[in-house]
Amino acid sequence: MKSIKYLILSNMIFLNMFFLTGCWNYREVEKLAVVAGVAIDKGKNNQFIVTTEVIQISGGRESKTTSTYITMEGKSIFDAVRNQISFAGKKLYWSHTKVVIVSKEIARHNMLSVIDWYNRDSETRSDVNLLVSREKTAKKVLEQRALLEDINSFELADTLKNQISLSKAPIKELWGFINDLEAQGIVNIVPAVHLKKNKNMYSPQIMGAAVFDNAKLIGFLNSEETQEVLFVKDEVKGGLLIDRDKTNGLKAPISMEIFKNKTKIEPVVSRNNEIKFNIKVDTRVDIDEIVGNVKYANEKVLKKLSNNEAKNLKNRIEHCIKKVQSEYGVDIFGFGAKLREDNPKVWKKVASSWNDRFKNVSVNVSTKVNIKGSGLFSEPIKMGD
Amino acid sequence: MRREQITDKQAICLIIIFYIGSSFILGVDGESKNDAWISGILGMFMAAPMLFMYARILSLFPEKSMFDIFELVFGKTIGKAFILIYIWYSFHLGALVIRNYGEFINTVAMPETPIFITMLVLTVVCMLAVRSGIEVIGRISASVLPILFFIITTVILMSIPKMNFHFIKPILGDGILPVVKGGFSAFSFPFAESVVLMGGFFSLKTKKSPYKVYLIGTVIAGILIIIITLRSIVILGETFTKFYFPTYVAVSMISLGDFIQRIELTVSVVFVFGVFIKSSMCLLVSSKGIAKLFNLQDYRSIVIQVGILMLYFSYTVYDSIMEMKGWAFIVYPYYAFPFQVIFPLIIFMAAEIKVRRNKKGDENSI
Amino acid sequence: MIRKKNLLDHDQSLEQENSSLVKSLEANIEFFQKIFHDNETLIARKFQNKYLPEAKCCVLYFDGMVDTQKLNEKVIQPILNTNLNEGLSIQHLLEELEFKVIVSDKIKASNDLNEMMSSIMTGDTILLLQGFDKCLLISSKGGPTRAIVEPDSARVIRGPKEGFTESIITNLTLIRRKINNQNLKFKFRELGEITHTKICICYIEGLALEEIMAELEKRLDAIKIDAILDSGYIQELIRDAPFSPYETVGYSERPDAIAAKLLEGRIAIVVDGSPFVLTVPYVLAEAFQASEDYYNNFIFASFNRLLRSVGIFIATGLPAIYLAIVTYHQEMLPTPLLLSITSSRQGVPFPTALSLFLMLLVFDVIREAATRMPTPIGQAVNIVGTLVLGQAIVEAKIVSAPVIIITAFSGIMKLLSPTTLGSVIVLRLFFLIMASLMGIYGYIFGMIMATIHLMNVRSFGVPYMLGLTSFKNHNGQDIWIRAPWWSMTLRPKIIGVRNLVRQSTKIGKGSKMG
């Protein structure tokens, strides 16, 4: 009798556990509105406009993945995000989000208002890619149809990921933005995206970078400049070096593919507290395109080629640093951070006035280009006339 | 009844998991930013003499737990007072650990599930383990530790591409003071918390075992904690002190190819096991203490009651997660100081005198 | 309970009122017929000697239980045809028959009623002789038995193909043939107050631990049950942790497996009428060992063994982990996988937890139905169950395809080790429930609970998890892997502690290398 009582009791506890607790965090996959990407714009009256690309799946044997866009306004970002429930019915699911596109306007105003919610909330993940739209609104970029994939945001993420063999835009994840924001002696650059016409339709192209002063956008760099900045920041992992200097007697451009790059920045503090930076760039390249009769099998020619290339690169970098110093006046290269790492005592003295100092800090660039190969051909293609 | 006994290996595994229990969740300290790993090393070295002391006390009275030693050394009345003090400490510590775990699950994984339920499940499992005895806890630790090691090493290897070693620099950029402060915090949490284990290690095999267990265990766990802290630093940079759960966030950054991504759940397995062992030990020790206090035959009869009290206490001990972090890194080192340093010192001296006197007495009688 | 008492009382009263035989043959025959009244399989064949008509005999036996050819040729024929007048003393005719006439390997004069009863019931023949109040019990066990065939429960490709049968004597013979050693001991006893089933405790003296032996005998003594129809009865009556889903007493149908366990210091219990021989103590690691492991190349065998243990782990955990990830931790899924699972879930009305639960039940239903049916029908059940049902249920969008895959995977995995089948099924449901409540954390807590339980279980004083946590030396070399024979020089500790040395030197390796 007693055991039956226990049995009934434990059964009741068990069943209650099932019925009362089952719904807390249990959610079925098809009930999720998976967000692939999000674009944030500024609306009227200081409101935020949040556009999300939500993945739509039609089930069945021939399942198809498409996406739809939900746009909503709100007083804050989170308000706008939550307001989307009134639209879509489902709560948005953020774990698989790949990109966050921020419009120029918002970035000019204050980036922090965007990223704080995204980093803080536990539903979202801070390892998404951050992009700044050069178009009028970020929404416009997000709402374009993708070229090769089904979902635009995924294509944007893929484009970013494969940037390493182009090196014409930086890669910035959201948490990295915060990291650099908080760090002393460095400011953020974020990849920029714009629309480009391709076969009767516009598709997003990621090129160049947006320059920030703390959390405010102050300008854009073009793709060439971005590559130069990346060279200084030691973030080049691929890409091309192109030599088309006609003065060297070249008939056609030579392109070299970068395989490996190592950049070292050495802060040098002289006795009278003059701060100087030595930048050493060491690049390994392969010849990939060479037109004309350059006999590169010859060591002398090879040396000349690489010296030319190194000089070229040096000029470009120096020019870029000058431009940044004069035009933007913010330390996107992280010179200050480097100084702080290597020489915290000196940094403490100059920290407060670093932005001013950066503008006239002198830089000594030395470059080295090593040509290691020439593709599959051992000799240039000759025209047999 | 046969005497419970755990081998040295099991005890070492147990103490390692005990250390990494909640310090993996919370990280070692919040003061010294990217020098936290130095604080970890400092904390370990600061803890070394204390650990020697604990081991010495234990080895002076083999096969006796902390509570037996109190009565042997101080006699009934003062002994009972000491017992009461350490019941409180282990009870409180257990509650804090359970709460740490609850806040962790509640914040990162299941915001909608009531925190009470997640903590209840943990407490029930702890009660089961404690009722099975120290032997079973020891054997579980020994069998689980290799798995935990495997997970930790794999995750560290996978996070290598995300590491930025220049985050470590500048070393001692803000001077030595924050690091020392952090070291003190690391000393009290987690290293000197092992004072609680004095109540659990009544079942070691030989007289030398306490030294071996405390030393090897602390060194391995210390290295592990330092490596994990370093890992968090080189992935997250200085911002890592801003997170409540830096280790978890650091692991969430890992992505290898398109397939291995968002694997932070695997480290929460480590957290859960660590917290389980740690709170089980706290529960065991406080139950043992209460049994000793009231001269009970077997502590097993009060495990469930103590466990439920612990659960309720942990439910009410903090109001918010902000309070939890503030307590763990700012208040706790000072609060725990008497329990970890002053009282053990008193006990140690009294025990030495007592043992010497006894020896003399024995010689005289012969 | 009451009925049993009465029966036994009846037996005893019989014995008391007529405890011994009388000198009259007819009276004796009637006495037996009275005992076995209404039992027409009792045959009483009367005959007398050609030369000595006073020598009236009667053989009593149960039809079908004796070897009739043997009875005719070796008992009845000699008594009929031998000239009993010559050189035999009539006064001691019974002894003379016993010693000089009857051709039988086992024969005994007796007037103990209990002995007579048990003999005739196990297939011996009683020979009654006019003028004697004793009888001869002549061994004539016969009748139909099953031939020695390869056991269905543990097939091998490599290794001996004989299996135990239902006859205890045959089974003991099979064991005896494997271990030719005087230290192999057999201790008989009878259990079952109605069935009087013979059981035999079999062990190697000097290897088996005395404490375990004493404990086993104590537990066997405590059994007071009316019937033992299979070793399963004893298995459940002597086991530790009676409520655990895990087996704490091992069993096997293979003589080589039993011999190997005896050689590791275990004790075997052979039960008459059951081809399954029990072994104690039993530890979890044995569930993953198959006898073929020891005959195959050790690398291959180790691979198989790892497969088995990992398979069981997956079989118990896979549905729970799937459920946890798909309904609690979707961020763990790679994006393409999330999308494909979502697309398969479109339009499915039941929650994943429920459909997993149901599909696991369905799988077990199919398995159960197919085992009970004759082979052709069983195959039909399998086809209908797996192909038709599985296909249709997905097409009809009642269950999503990944759930079917998970169920099938887990269902096949659990068959890797047949002995753990019961515990796997129970544990799997438990984990599933835990995971449906708390996601992966529920699963982990379920695992911890299961581990605590396993750590608590002991089989005859030996920890159930013995060896599973060690990877070194003689304790661990036959657990997760099967070490090569030349390196297994010592028996596993604790069980084989009385005589640890298995090989005196590493002969195999040495000679190979030399």
Short mmCIF file of C-alpha atoms in Angstrom, two decimals, chain A residues 14 17-18 21-22 25-30 32 34 55 57-61 63 65 93 95-96 98 125 154, chain C residues 323 326-331 333-335 338-339 341-343 345-346 348 351-353 391 395 397 433 436-437:
data_model
loop_
_atom_site.label_atom_id
_atom_site.label_comp_id
_atom_site.label_asym_id
_atom_site.label_seq_id
_atom_site.Cartn_x
_atom_site.Cartn_y
_atom_site.Cartn_z
CA PHE A 14 7.48 13.54 -12.59
CA MET A 17 8.09 18.31 -14.09
CA PHE A 18 7.19 17.43 -17.62
CA THR A 21 8.88 22.92 -17.08
CA GLY A 22 8.85 21.73 -20.64
CA ASN A 25 13.70 27.28 -22.95
CA TYR A 26 12.51 24.53 -25.22
CA ARG A 27 12.02 25.84 -28.72
CA GLU A 28 11.68 23.98 -31.94
CA VAL A 29 13.91 24.91 -34.85
CA GLU A 30 11.08 25.71 -37.18
CA LEU A 32 12.90 30.29 -35.02
CA VAL A 34 16.87 32.88 -38.13
CA ILE A 55 15.80 33.12 -43.64
CA ILE A 57 12.63 27.84 -45.62
CA SER A 58 10.02 26.06 -47.61
CA GLY A 59 10.05 22.47 -46.52
CA GLY A 60 9.39 19.31 -48.37
CA ARG A 61 11.52 17.29 -50.67
CA SER A 63 13.43 22.51 -49.90
CA THR A 65 16.07 28.64 -48.83
CA TYR A 93 17.07 34.15 -33.49
CA SER A 95 23.01 33.05 -33.15
CA HIS A 96 23.56 32.51 -36.85
CA LYS A 98 26.74 36.80 -40.09
CA ARG A 125 26.89 36.78 -30.63
CA PHE A 154 25.82 34.90 -46.23
CA LEU C 323 17.26 16.77 -28.73
CA VAL C 326 18.06 21.01 -31.76
CA THR C 327 15.68 22.38 -29.17
CA TYR C 328 17.95 24.22 -26.73
CA HIS C 329 21.29 25.02 -28.28
CA GLN C 330 20.65 25.74 -31.93
CA GLU C 331 23.74 27.90 -32.03
CA LEU C 333 24.59 23.66 -35.28
CA PRO C 334 26.50 24.81 -38.32
CA THR C 335 24.27 27.13 -40.29
CA LEU C 338 20.34 24.25 -39.03
CA LEU C 339 18.68 25.15 -42.29
CA ILE C 341 16.93 20.43 -40.10
CA THR C 342 14.52 23.34 -40.17
CA SER C 343 13.37 22.42 -43.65
CA ARG C 345 10.78 20.01 -39.61
CA GLN C 346 8.44 22.12 -41.75
CA VAL C 348 5.67 18.36 -38.64
CA PRO C 351 7.52 18.37 -30.92
CA THR C 352 10.92 16.82 -31.41
CA ALA C 353 11.00 15.42 -27.88
CA GLN C 391 9.53 5.92 -45.30
CA GLU C 395 6.56 11.33 -46.27
CA LYS C 397 5.25 14.55 -42.22
CA ILE C 433 13.77 13.11 -20.44
CA SER C 436 14.07 17.63 -22.77
CA LEU C 437 13.97 19.43 -19.43
#
